[in-house]
Amino acid sequence: YITNSISKVKRYYIYNVINQTLISATDKITSPVSDSMNTFMLYSPKGKFNDFVLNIINYSLKKKGSEVIFLGSNVKTSETLDIFNTKQFNNIVTIAYSSKEKNNELIEVIHKLYTNKNIFLFDPLKTVNTELTDKIKISTDLTEFAEMVTNKV
């Protein structure tokens, strides 16, 4: 991949095999129901369609015994309140946009909706203005991000 020695279609195929394996392995994990302090809501915001990172985090959290509310991709942040009104959680995991303007809006909405929650944001393209995010834990590296989120458990 890094040396361009693998075609795009092969990358997609490998990605899909890994993603399906993650989903299958996650479905086999039985974890006890936990309290809201150990419950995580995972989603990608509106316009983000790739849930691969969320699947990695979902698997890691469930493996550690956390309860996960997995909303998937392309979810409007303001609509996550419907879930919060039904199921209490204390931790939010989401993925940054590729544009600074959209990330500023995303962070503003998250701050308004979830002032007292632990918020984790994966930003691989380094587009988030970190000055706006004193309460949001951000990582640009997937391994570091997964460790940061799962070490919360």
Short mmCIF file of C-alpha atoms in Angstrom, two decimals, residues 53-139:
data_model
loop_
_atom_site.label_atom_id
_atom_site.label_comp_id
_atom_site.label_asym_id
_atom_site.label_seq_id
_atom_site.Cartn_x
_atom_site.Cartn_y
_atom_site.Cartn_z
CA VAL A 53 -12.13 2.81 12.67
CA LEU A 54 -15.36 2.52 14.64
CA ASN A 55 -15.34 -1.25 14.13
CA ILE A 56 -11.82 -1.46 15.55
CA ILE A 57 -12.81 0.61 18.59
CA ASN A 58 -16.08 -1.32 18.99
CA TYR A 59 -14.20 -4.62 19.06
CA SER A 60 -11.58 -3.32 21.50
CA LEU A 61 -14.14 -1.86 23.91
CA LYS A 62 -16.36 -4.95 23.91
CA LYS A 63 -13.32 -7.15 24.44
CA LYS A 64 -12.59 -5.13 27.60
CA GLY A 65 -16.18 -5.58 28.81
CA SER A 66 -17.65 -2.20 27.94
CA GLU A 67 -21.14 -1.69 26.67
CA VAL A 68 -21.18 -0.08 23.22
CA ILE A 69 -23.94 1.78 21.43
CA PHE A 70 -22.76 1.50 17.83
CA LEU A 71 -24.63 3.92 15.56
CA GLY A 72 -22.39 3.45 12.51
CA SER A 73 -21.65 6.03 9.87
CA ASN A 74 -23.39 9.08 8.41
CA VAL A 75 -25.18 10.08 11.65
CA LYS A 76 -26.23 13.65 12.33
CA THR A 77 -24.66 14.61 15.68
CA SER A 78 -27.75 16.45 16.93
CA GLU A 79 -29.84 13.30 16.36
CA THR A 80 -27.68 11.30 18.78
CA LEU A 81 -29.70 12.91 21.57
CA ASP A 82 -32.52 10.49 20.71
CA ILE A 83 -30.23 7.69 21.85
CA PHE A 84 -29.04 9.58 24.93
CA ASN A 85 -32.64 10.11 26.04
CA THR A 86 -33.17 6.33 25.89
CA LYS A 87 -29.82 4.91 26.97
CA GLN A 88 -27.37 6.70 29.25
CA PHE A 89 -23.69 6.77 28.27
CA ASN A 90 -20.70 8.73 29.46
CA ASN A 91 -18.30 8.37 26.53
CA ILE A 92 -18.57 9.47 22.90
CA VAL A 93 -16.29 8.29 20.11
CA THR A 94 -16.42 9.91 16.67
CA ILE A 95 -14.31 10.70 13.62
CA ALA A 96 -13.27 14.12 12.32
CA TYR A 97 -14.15 15.51 8.91
CA SER A 98 -11.49 16.35 6.36
CA SER A 99 -12.32 20.08 6.50
CA LYS A 100 -11.59 22.47 9.36
CA GLU A 101 -14.91 24.29 8.95
CA LYS A 102 -16.96 21.10 9.34
CA ASN A 103 -14.84 20.06 12.33
CA ASN A 104 -15.43 23.41 14.03
CA GLU A 105 -19.19 22.88 13.60
CA LEU A 106 -18.94 19.27 14.82
CA ILE A 107 -17.03 20.29 17.95
CA GLU A 108 -19.44 23.14 18.66
CA VAL A 109 -22.45 20.81 18.47
CA ILE A 110 -20.78 18.13 20.60
CA HIS A 111 -19.86 20.72 23.24
CA LYS A 112 -23.45 22.01 23.35
CA LEU A 113 -25.06 18.57 23.54
CA TYR A 114 -22.63 16.72 25.77
CA THR A 115 -20.92 19.11 28.18
CA ASN A 116 -20.11 16.55 30.88
CA LYS A 117 -19.14 13.58 28.73
CA ASN A 118 -15.78 12.09 27.75
CA ILE A 119 -15.34 12.79 24.05
CA PHE A 120 -12.80 11.04 21.84
CA LEU A 121 -12.13 12.28 18.31
CA PHE A 122 -10.05 10.51 15.68
CA ASP A 123 -8.46 13.08 13.35
CA PRO A 124 -6.05 11.32 10.95
CA LEU A 125 -5.75 14.35 8.66
CA LYS A 126 -4.93 16.76 11.51
CA THR A 127 -7.73 19.18 10.60
CA VAL A 128 -9.06 19.95 14.07
CA ASN A 129 -8.19 23.25 15.69
CA THR A 130 -6.95 21.92 19.02
CA GLU A 131 -7.49 25.30 20.71
CA LEU A 132 -11.24 24.68 20.47
CA THR A 133 -11.07 21.26 22.03
CA ASP A 134 -9.92 21.52 25.62
CA LYS A 135 -12.44 18.85 26.72
CA ILE A 136 -12.07 16.58 23.69
CA LYS A 137 -9.35 13.95 23.55
CA ILE A 138 -7.90 13.88 20.01
CA SER A 139 -5.51 11.55 18.28
#
